[in-house]
Structure formats: structure tokens, C-alpha cells
Amino acid sequence: QKEVEQNSGPLSVPEGAIASLNCTYSDRGSQSFFWYRQYSGKSPELIMSIYSNGDKEDGRFTAQLNKASQYVSLLIRDSQPSDSATYLCAVKGGYQKVTFGIGTKLQVIP
Amino acid sequence: EAGVAQSPRYKIIEKRQSVAFWCNPISGHATLYWYQQILGQGPKLLIQFQNNGVVDDSQLPKDRFSAERLKGVDSTLKIQPAKLEDSAVYLCASSSAGGVSEAFFGQGTRLTVV
């Protein structure tokens, strides 16, 4: 079992729709959870972090965490073509090790 | 606040040659990570430093890769000898101490081994 699992996609959504990205993790002791966005040829940039069960909203982005199910998700409302990128789920566990998933490629169709 | 600095940005070498990458983390960040990202995959952790000590190097191919972090600041990652499958982007990231702090990435070094 991979430590952090994501569907590689591509996930295609029409402009203005809600994009839903999912991630599961294996280490129950994980403490912090992050979503990074990576444009082609660029480095990952942090867009959301979440540490407690529930939802965290920031503008058009909502991160959801369910530690019992070991599940993290990212919702992007009113998706824009500029949101087209690969979204990486990252999990911080013991000794501050940060493990990434394979990333989900999102395509927002105008 | 200055970000994570990496050099060089690009490097092309022949197989069996050696190469070194340099990283300067954000000032005050105790934790430094080196990741390898092969095209179409997520970043894979090669080595993690806490100050100048190694915390995790379980996925570092130690027969050819080495890394050091002198004085708990700058770090270098070396490959000797390089193989074709080492072609990837090498990302350096740093983070402050604490379980909730996020990792900030440098621009990466794109290595092509021919």
C-alpha cells in the first residue's frame, strides 16, 4: 500500500464547476495535511493546509479532513482555466517527514 | 523573506559522469528535504535533514547518491556516477520546526542524463 494515494487523472471539469480531488493516506499518526499545486515545469506551491478534522475554507478552495477514514479532499469552486494543473496531496508524519502522492492532473475546460 | 535557492537550474551530463546540486534554505528553517521528481510522478523524498543531522535517507540510492548539510544551513546533493534513470527534477524544500509547518520549495534543478 502506498503511503499517500491519489488518482492520477486527468480530471476534466467545465469552467465554473466544482472540482473534487481526493487523497488517502496510510499512516494513522500523520499530523498535518497539505495540498500543493504544480504547474507544468514549475515547483509545487502550497495552496491549503489542514490539521484538524472537518473543513477549512480559503477563497474558492475548501480542504476536508477525516482522520478516522484517513481521507483528505480538496474542493475547488467556480473552477477557472487557470486552475488547470497537477494537485499534489502531501502528508506530514513522524519526524516531520513529508510524503507526496502522485498528483491528480486537473483540466478545466473553457 | 527570501525563498529556497537552488542551483543550477538545468544540467545535462553523460551517463557515468558526476553532478552536484546546491540548495540554500529559507533562513531559520531547521528541516531541509531533497526530493526527486520524475516526469509524471509525485516528488519522492531522497533525504531529510534536521539541522545538520540526517533524519531519513531510506530512499536514497547510497551507492551513487550522497548529500550533506554543513553547519545546518546550505546543502549539496551529489550523484556519482549518474545513470540514465536519474534524469529528473531535483527539488529542495525547507520547513521550520514544528509539526504543522509547511514545506517551501525551490525552483528545482532539471537533470538530463544522456
PDB file of C-alpha atoms in Angstrom:
ATOM      1  CA  GLN A   1       0.000   0.000   0.000  1.00  0.00           C
ATOM      2  CA  LYS A   2       1.324   3.407  -0.954  1.00  0.00           C
ATOM      3  CA  GLU A   3       1.716   5.907   1.862  1.00  0.00           C
ATOM      4  CA  VAL A   4      -0.292   8.587   0.041  1.00  0.00           C
ATOM      5  CA  GLU A   5      -2.668   7.620  -2.739  1.00  0.00           C
ATOM      6  CA  GLN A   6      -4.269   9.830  -5.358  1.00  0.00           C
ATOM      7  CA  ASN A   7      -5.948   9.194  -8.673  1.00  0.00           C
ATOM      8  CA  SER A   8      -3.588  10.483 -11.356  1.00  0.00           C
ATOM      9  CA  GLY A   9      -6.478  11.665 -13.545  1.00  0.00           C
ATOM     10  CA  PRO A  10      -6.849  13.601 -15.669  1.00  0.00           C
ATOM     11  CA  LEU A  11      -9.925  15.064 -14.040  1.00  0.00           C
ATOM     12  CA  SER A  12     -11.780  17.243 -16.516  1.00  0.00           C
ATOM     13  CA  VAL A  13     -14.372  19.763 -15.352  1.00  0.00           C
ATOM     14  CA  PRO A  14     -16.110  22.587 -17.207  1.00  0.00           C
ATOM     15  CA  GLU A  15     -15.327  26.167 -16.298  1.00  0.00           C
ATOM     16  CA  GLY A  16     -17.423  27.309 -13.336  1.00  0.00           C
ATOM     17  CA  ALA A  17     -17.961  23.790 -11.976  1.00  0.00           C
ATOM     18  CA  ILE A  18     -16.707  22.308  -8.707  1.00  0.00           C
ATOM     19  CA  ALA A  19     -13.574  20.167  -8.939  1.00  0.00           C
ATOM     20  CA  SER A  20     -13.218  17.489  -6.262  1.00  0.00           C
ATOM     21  CA  LEU A  21      -9.796  15.983  -5.608  1.00  0.00           C
ATOM     22  CA  ASN A  22      -9.259  13.090  -3.213  1.00  0.00           C
ATOM     23  CA  CYS A  23      -6.396  11.569  -1.292  1.00  0.00           C
ATOM     24  CA  THR A  24      -5.995   8.712   1.184  1.00  0.00           C
ATOM     25  CA  TYR A  25      -3.040   8.039   3.471  1.00  0.00           C
ATOM     26  CA  SER A  26      -1.816   5.022   5.387  1.00  0.00           C
ATOM     27  CA  ASP A  27      -0.081   6.430   8.480  1.00  0.00           C
ATOM     28  CA  ARG A  28      -2.651   6.969  11.243  1.00  0.00           C
ATOM     29  CA  GLY A  29      -0.109   9.035  13.164  1.00  0.00           C
ATOM     30  CA  SER A  30       0.051  11.713  10.470  1.00  0.00           C
ATOM     31  CA  GLN A  31      -0.357  15.182  11.862  1.00  0.00           C
ATOM     32  CA  SER A  32      -0.576  17.670   9.028  1.00  0.00           C
ATOM     33  CA  PHE A  33      -2.005  17.573   5.551  1.00  0.00           C
ATOM     34  CA  PHE A  34      -1.249  19.816   2.596  1.00  0.00           C
ATOM     35  CA  TRP A  35      -2.421  20.459  -0.917  1.00  0.00           C
ATOM     36  CA  TYR A  36       0.144  21.766  -3.375  1.00  0.00           C
ATOM     37  CA  ARG A  37      -0.495  22.971  -6.900  1.00  0.00           C
ATOM     38  CA  GLN A  38       2.142  22.313  -9.556  1.00  0.00           C
ATOM     39  CA  TYR A  39       2.037  23.885 -12.981  1.00  0.00           C
ATOM     40  CA  SER A  40       3.933  22.127 -15.751  1.00  0.00           C
ATOM     41  CA  GLY A  41       7.653  22.814 -15.440  1.00  0.00           C
ATOM     42  CA  LYS A  42       7.263  24.613 -12.112  1.00  0.00           C
ATOM     43  CA  SER A  43       7.793  23.724  -8.477  1.00  0.00           C
ATOM     44  CA  PRO A  44       4.964  22.800  -6.119  1.00  0.00           C
ATOM     45  CA  GLU A  45       3.331  25.722  -4.335  1.00  0.00           C
ATOM     46  CA  LEU A  46       1.224  25.384  -1.208  1.00  0.00           C
ATOM     47  CA  ILE A  47      -2.437  26.258  -1.566  1.00  0.00           C
ATOM     48  CA  MET A  48      -4.034  24.710   1.531  1.00  0.00           C
ATOM     49  CA  SER A  49      -3.068  23.111   4.813  1.00  0.00           C
ATOM     50  CA  ILE A  50      -5.330  21.340   7.301  1.00  0.00           C
ATOM     51  CA  TYR A  51      -4.629  19.768  10.676  1.00  0.00           C
ATOM     52  CA  SER A  52      -7.993  19.057  12.321  1.00  0.00           C
ATOM     53  CA  ASN A  53     -10.988  17.025  11.264  1.00  0.00           C
ATOM     54  CA  GLY A  54     -13.562  18.974   9.315  1.00  0.00           C
ATOM     55  CA  ASP A  55     -13.495  21.633   6.645  1.00  0.00           C
ATOM     56  CA  LYS A  56     -11.187  24.577   6.073  1.00  0.00           C
ATOM     57  CA  GLU A  57     -12.115  27.213   3.535  1.00  0.00           C
ATOM     58  CA  ASP A  58      -9.895  29.747   1.799  1.00  0.00           C
ATOM     59  CA  GLY A  59     -11.489  31.640  -1.048  1.00  0.00           C
ATOM     60  CA  ARG A  60     -12.574  29.186  -3.726  1.00  0.00           C
ATOM     61  CA  PHE A  61     -10.697  26.321  -2.036  1.00  0.00           C
ATOM     62  CA  THR A  62     -12.010  24.016   0.691  1.00  0.00           C
ATOM     63  CA  ALA A  63      -9.917  21.296   2.279  1.00  0.00           C
ATOM     64  CA  GLN A  64     -11.656  18.463   4.105  1.00  0.00           C
ATOM     65  CA  LEU A  65     -10.033  16.058   6.548  1.00  0.00           C
ATOM     66  CA  ASN A  66     -11.407  12.839   8.025  1.00  0.00           C
ATOM     67  CA  LYS A  67      -8.733  11.196  10.177  1.00  0.00           C
ATOM     68  CA  ALA A  68     -10.922   8.204  11.040  1.00  0.00           C
ATOM     69  CA  SER A  69     -11.219   7.359   7.350  1.00  0.00           C
ATOM     70  CA  GLN A  70      -7.655   8.579   6.601  1.00  0.00           C
ATOM     71  CA  TYR A  71      -9.040  10.755   3.861  1.00  0.00           C
ATOM     72  CA  VAL A  72      -8.265  14.265   2.666  1.00  0.00           C
ATOM     73  CA  SER A  73     -10.002  16.134  -0.109  1.00  0.00           C
ATOM     74  CA  LEU A  74      -9.791  19.458  -1.902  1.00  0.00           C
ATOM     75  CA  LEU A  75     -12.759  21.198  -3.467  1.00  0.00           C
ATOM     76  CA  ILE A  76     -12.253  23.992  -5.966  1.00  0.00           C
ATOM     77  CA  ARG A  77     -15.389  26.046  -6.544  1.00  0.00           C
ATOM     78  CA  ASP A  78     -16.029  28.075  -9.698  1.00  0.00           C
ATOM     79  CA  SER A  79     -13.121  26.348 -11.443  1.00  0.00           C
ATOM     80  CA  GLN A  80     -11.151  28.532 -13.850  1.00  0.00           C
ATOM     81  CA  PRO A  81      -8.886  27.530 -16.753  1.00  0.00           C
ATOM     82  CA  SER A  82      -6.001  28.934 -14.675  1.00  0.00           C
ATOM     83  CA  ASP A  83      -6.689  26.183 -12.120  1.00  0.00           C
ATOM     84  CA  SER A  84      -5.525  23.599 -14.663  1.00  0.00           C
ATOM     85  CA  ALA A  85      -2.507  21.998 -13.015  1.00  0.00           C
ATOM     86  CA  THR A  86      -1.446  18.938 -11.069  1.00  0.00           C
ATOM     87  CA  TYR A  87      -2.601  18.908  -7.455  1.00  0.00           C
ATOM     88  CA  LEU A  88      -0.331  17.099  -5.023  1.00  0.00           C
ATOM     89  CA  CYS A  89      -1.539  15.777  -1.688  1.00  0.00           C
ATOM     90  CA  ALA A  90       1.178  15.784   0.987  1.00  0.00           C
ATOM     91  CA  VAL A  91       1.127  14.265   4.452  1.00  0.00           C
ATOM     92  CA  LYS A  92       3.474  15.114   7.316  1.00  0.00           C
ATOM     93  CA  GLY A  93       4.075  12.263   9.728  1.00  0.00           C
ATOM     94  CA  GLY A  94       6.651  11.287  12.304  1.00  0.00           C
ATOM     95  CA  TYR A  95       9.951  13.180  12.426  1.00  0.00           C
ATOM     96  CA  GLN A  96       8.335  15.786  10.135  1.00  0.00           C
ATOM     97  CA  LYS A  97       8.679  13.547   7.096  1.00  0.00           C
ATOM     98  CA  VAL A  98       6.577  14.926   4.236  1.00  0.00           C
ATOM     99  CA  THR A  99       5.314  12.316   1.780  1.00  0.00           C
ATOM    100  CA  PHE A 100       3.617  13.181  -1.505  1.00  0.00           C
ATOM    101  CA  GLY A 101       1.081  11.392  -3.634  1.00  0.00           C
ATOM    102  CA  ILE A 102       1.457  11.005  -7.387  1.00  0.00           C
ATOM    103  CA  GLY A 103      -0.715  14.066  -8.007  1.00  0.00           C
ATOM    104  CA  THR A 104      -4.026  14.489  -9.812  1.00  0.00           C
ATOM    105  CA  LYS A 105      -3.981  16.361 -13.103  1.00  0.00           C
ATOM    106  CA  LEU A 106      -6.903  18.765 -13.325  1.00  0.00           C
ATOM    107  CA  GLN A 107      -8.116  20.155 -16.641  1.00  0.00           C
ATOM    108  CA  VAL A 108     -10.666  22.970 -16.590  1.00  0.00           C
ATOM    109  CA  ILE A 109     -12.407  23.202 -19.944  1.00  0.00           C
ATOM    110  CA  PRO A 110     -13.468  26.739 -21.026  1.00  0.00           C
TER     111      PRO A 110
ATOM    112  CA  GLU B   1      11.623  36.857   3.002  1.00  0.00           C
ATOM    113  CA  ALA B   2      13.912  35.143   0.509  1.00  0.00           C
ATOM    114  CA  GLY B   3      12.791  31.753  -0.714  1.00  0.00           C
ATOM    115  CA  VAL B   4      14.668  28.498  -1.163  1.00  0.00           C
ATOM    116  CA  ALA B   5      17.518  28.950  -3.618  1.00  0.00           C
ATOM    117  CA  GLN B   6      18.772  26.145  -5.836  1.00  0.00           C
ATOM    118  CA  SER B   7      21.443  25.922  -8.484  1.00  0.00           C
ATOM    119  CA  PRO B   8      21.977  25.114 -11.226  1.00  0.00           C
ATOM    120  CA  ARG B   9      18.521  25.301 -12.859  1.00  0.00           C
ATOM    121  CA  TYR B  10      19.446  22.896 -15.637  1.00  0.00           C
ATOM    122  CA  LYS B  11      22.185  20.342 -16.117  1.00  0.00           C
ATOM    123  CA  ILE B  12      22.937  17.911 -18.923  1.00  0.00           C
ATOM    124  CA  ILE B  13      25.566  15.238 -18.335  1.00  0.00           C
ATOM    125  CA  GLU B  14      26.606  11.953 -19.860  1.00  0.00           C
ATOM    126  CA  LYS B  15      25.990   8.715 -18.017  1.00  0.00           C
ATOM    127  CA  ARG B  16      28.729   7.742 -15.593  1.00  0.00           C
ATOM    128  CA  GLN B  17      29.638  11.395 -15.025  1.00  0.00           C
ATOM    129  CA  SER B  18      29.153  13.098 -11.690  1.00  0.00           C
ATOM    130  CA  VAL B  19      26.989  16.083 -10.809  1.00  0.00           C
ATOM    131  CA  ALA B  20      26.274  18.203  -7.744  1.00  0.00           C
ATOM    132  CA  PHE B  21      23.305  20.333  -6.797  1.00  0.00           C
ATOM    133  CA  TRP B  22      23.241  23.128  -4.236  1.00  0.00           C
ATOM    134  CA  CYS B  23      20.436  24.347  -2.006  1.00  0.00           C
ATOM    135  CA  ASN B  24      20.154  27.303   0.354  1.00  0.00           C
ATOM    136  CA  PRO B  25      17.018  27.028   2.508  1.00  0.00           C
ATOM    137  CA  ILE B  26      14.902  29.807   3.937  1.00  0.00           C
ATOM    138  CA  SER B  27      16.732  31.475   6.800  1.00  0.00           C
ATOM    139  CA  GLY B  28      15.992  29.812  10.115  1.00  0.00           C
ATOM    140  CA  HIS B  29      14.445  26.680   8.658  1.00  0.00           C
ATOM    141  CA  ALA B  30      15.809  23.681  10.524  1.00  0.00           C
ATOM    142  CA  THR B  31      14.414  20.999   8.239  1.00  0.00           C
ATOM    143  CA  LEU B  32      15.694  20.523   4.694  1.00  0.00           C
ATOM    144  CA  TYR B  33      14.386  17.993   2.180  1.00  0.00           C
ATOM    145  CA  TRP B  34      15.713  16.752  -1.144  1.00  0.00           C
ATOM    146  CA  TYR B  35      13.110  15.262  -3.471  1.00  0.00           C
ATOM    147  CA  GLN B  36      13.430  13.582  -6.852  1.00  0.00           C
ATOM    148  CA  GLN B  37      10.532  14.125  -9.234  1.00  0.00           C
ATOM    149  CA  ILE B  38      10.433  12.012 -12.365  1.00  0.00           C
ATOM    150  CA  LEU B  39       8.132  13.257 -15.118  1.00  0.00           C
ATOM    151  CA  GLY B  40       4.519  12.318 -14.398  1.00  0.00           C
ATOM    152  CA  GLN B  41       5.183  11.289 -10.800  1.00  0.00           C
ATOM    153  CA  GLY B  42       4.953  12.921  -7.419  1.00  0.00           C
ATOM    154  CA  PRO B  43       8.059  14.094  -5.557  1.00  0.00           C
ATOM    155  CA  LYS B  44       9.938  11.223  -3.904  1.00  0.00           C
ATOM    156  CA  LEU B  45      11.849  12.011  -0.723  1.00  0.00           C
ATOM    157  CA  LEU B  46      15.535  11.202  -1.064  1.00  0.00           C
ATOM    158  CA  ILE B  47      16.878  12.618   2.173  1.00  0.00           C
ATOM    159  CA  GLN B  48      15.712  14.791   5.056  1.00  0.00           C
ATOM    160  CA  PHE B  49      17.950  16.799   7.361  1.00  0.00           C
ATOM    161  CA  GLN B  50      17.103  18.272  10.745  1.00  0.00           C
ATOM    162  CA  ASN B  51      19.747  20.945  11.243  1.00  0.00           C
ATOM    163  CA  ASN B  52      22.876  19.099  10.059  1.00  0.00           C
ATOM    164  CA  GLY B  53      21.731  15.610  11.044  1.00  0.00           C
ATOM    165  CA  VAL B  54      20.077  13.072   8.739  1.00  0.00           C
ATOM    166  CA  VAL B  55      16.537  12.151   9.784  1.00  0.00           C
ATOM    167  CA  ASP B  56      15.536   9.952   6.844  1.00  0.00           C
ATOM    168  CA  ASP B  57      17.559   8.687   3.899  1.00  0.00           C
ATOM    169  CA  SER B  58      15.745   5.395   3.385  1.00  0.00           C
ATOM    170  CA  GLN B  59      15.087   6.057  -0.316  1.00  0.00           C
ATOM    171  CA  LEU B  60      18.492   7.495  -1.171  1.00  0.00           C
ATOM    172  CA  PRO B  61      20.466   5.192  -3.508  1.00  0.00           C
ATOM    173  CA  LYS B  62      23.537   5.321  -1.350  1.00  0.00           C
ATOM    174  CA  ASP B  63      25.774   3.543  -3.843  1.00  0.00           C
ATOM    175  CA  ARG B  64      25.635   6.609  -6.072  1.00  0.00           C
ATOM    176  CA  PHE B  65      23.924   9.452  -4.229  1.00  0.00           C
ATOM    177  CA  SER B  66      25.309  11.415  -1.322  1.00  0.00           C
ATOM    178  CA  ALA B  67      24.198  14.542   0.484  1.00  0.00           C
ATOM    179  CA  GLU B  68      25.470  16.766   3.195  1.00  0.00           C
ATOM    180  CA  ARG B  69      24.322  19.806   5.091  1.00  0.00           C
ATOM    181  CA  LEU B  70      27.200  21.666   6.579  1.00  0.00           C
ATOM    182  CA  LYS B  71      26.599  23.898   9.591  1.00  0.00           C
ATOM    183  CA  GLY B  72      22.878  23.181   9.350  1.00  0.00           C
ATOM    184  CA  VAL B  73      22.318  25.651   6.508  1.00  0.00           C
ATOM    185  CA  ASP B  74      23.297  25.002   2.865  1.00  0.00           C
ATOM    186  CA  SER B  75      23.115  21.523   1.427  1.00  0.00           C
ATOM    187  CA  THR B  76      24.593  19.707  -1.549  1.00  0.00           C
ATOM    188  CA  LEU B  77      23.325  16.570  -3.273  1.00  0.00           C
ATOM    189  CA  LYS B  78      25.771  14.611  -5.416  1.00  0.00           C
ATOM    190  CA  ILE B  79      25.311  11.819  -7.917  1.00  0.00           C
ATOM    191  CA  GLN B  80      28.330   9.749  -8.914  1.00  0.00           C
ATOM    192  CA  PRO B  81      28.177   8.006 -11.322  1.00  0.00           C
ATOM    193  CA  ALA B  82      24.941   9.111 -12.970  1.00  0.00           C
ATOM    194  CA  LYS B  83      22.607   6.706 -14.753  1.00  0.00           C
ATOM    195  CA  LEU B  84      20.019   7.405 -17.422  1.00  0.00           C
ATOM    196  CA  GLU B  85      17.220   6.787 -14.905  1.00  0.00           C
ATOM    197  CA  ASP B  86      18.497   9.661 -12.756  1.00  0.00           C
ATOM    198  CA  SER B  87      17.019  12.100 -15.265  1.00  0.00           C
ATOM    199  CA  ALA B  88      14.529  14.047 -13.188  1.00  0.00           C
ATOM    200  CA  VAL B  89      13.904  17.321 -11.417  1.00  0.00           C
ATOM    201  CA  TYR B  90      15.643  17.560  -8.064  1.00  0.00           C
ATOM    202  CA  LEU B  91      13.698  19.687  -5.652  1.00  0.00           C
ATOM    203  CA  CYS B  92      14.960  21.158  -2.425  1.00  0.00           C
ATOM    204  CA  ALA B  93      12.463  22.219   0.217  1.00  0.00           C
ATOM    205  CA  SER B  94      12.744  23.625   3.711  1.00  0.00           C
ATOM    206  CA  SER B  95      10.468  23.934   6.685  1.00  0.00           C
ATOM    207  CA  SER B  96      10.604  25.471  10.124  1.00  0.00           C
ATOM    208  CA  ALA B  97      10.434  23.258  13.179  1.00  0.00           C
ATOM    209  CA  GLY B  98       7.051  22.063  14.309  1.00  0.00           C
ATOM    210  CA  GLY B  99       4.561  19.511  13.096  1.00  0.00           C
ATOM    211  CA  VAL B 100       2.229  21.955  11.368  1.00  0.00           C
ATOM    212  CA  SER B 101       4.754  23.908   9.350  1.00  0.00           C
ATOM    213  CA  GLU B 102       4.603  23.510   5.605  1.00  0.00           C
ATOM    214  CA  ALA B 103       7.490  22.846   3.234  1.00  0.00           C
ATOM    215  CA  PHE B 104       8.545  25.573   0.807  1.00  0.00           C
ATOM    216  CA  PHE B 105      10.170  24.549  -2.443  1.00  0.00           C
ATOM    217  CA  GLY B 106      12.980  25.952  -4.516  1.00  0.00           C
ATOM    218  CA  GLN B 107      12.727  26.161  -8.305  1.00  0.00           C
ATOM    219  CA  GLY B 108      14.401  22.798  -8.761  1.00  0.00           C
ATOM    220  CA  THR B 109      17.236  21.507 -10.911  1.00  0.00           C
ATOM    221  CA  ARG B 110      16.296  19.675 -14.091  1.00  0.00           C
ATOM    222  CA  LEU B 111      18.878  16.952 -14.724  1.00  0.00           C
ATOM    223  CA  THR B 112      19.146  15.199 -18.063  1.00  0.00           C
ATOM    224  CA  VAL B 113      21.478  12.211 -18.304  1.00  0.00           C
ATOM    225  CA  VAL B 114      22.330  11.218 -21.880  1.00  0.00           C
TER     226      VAL B 114
END
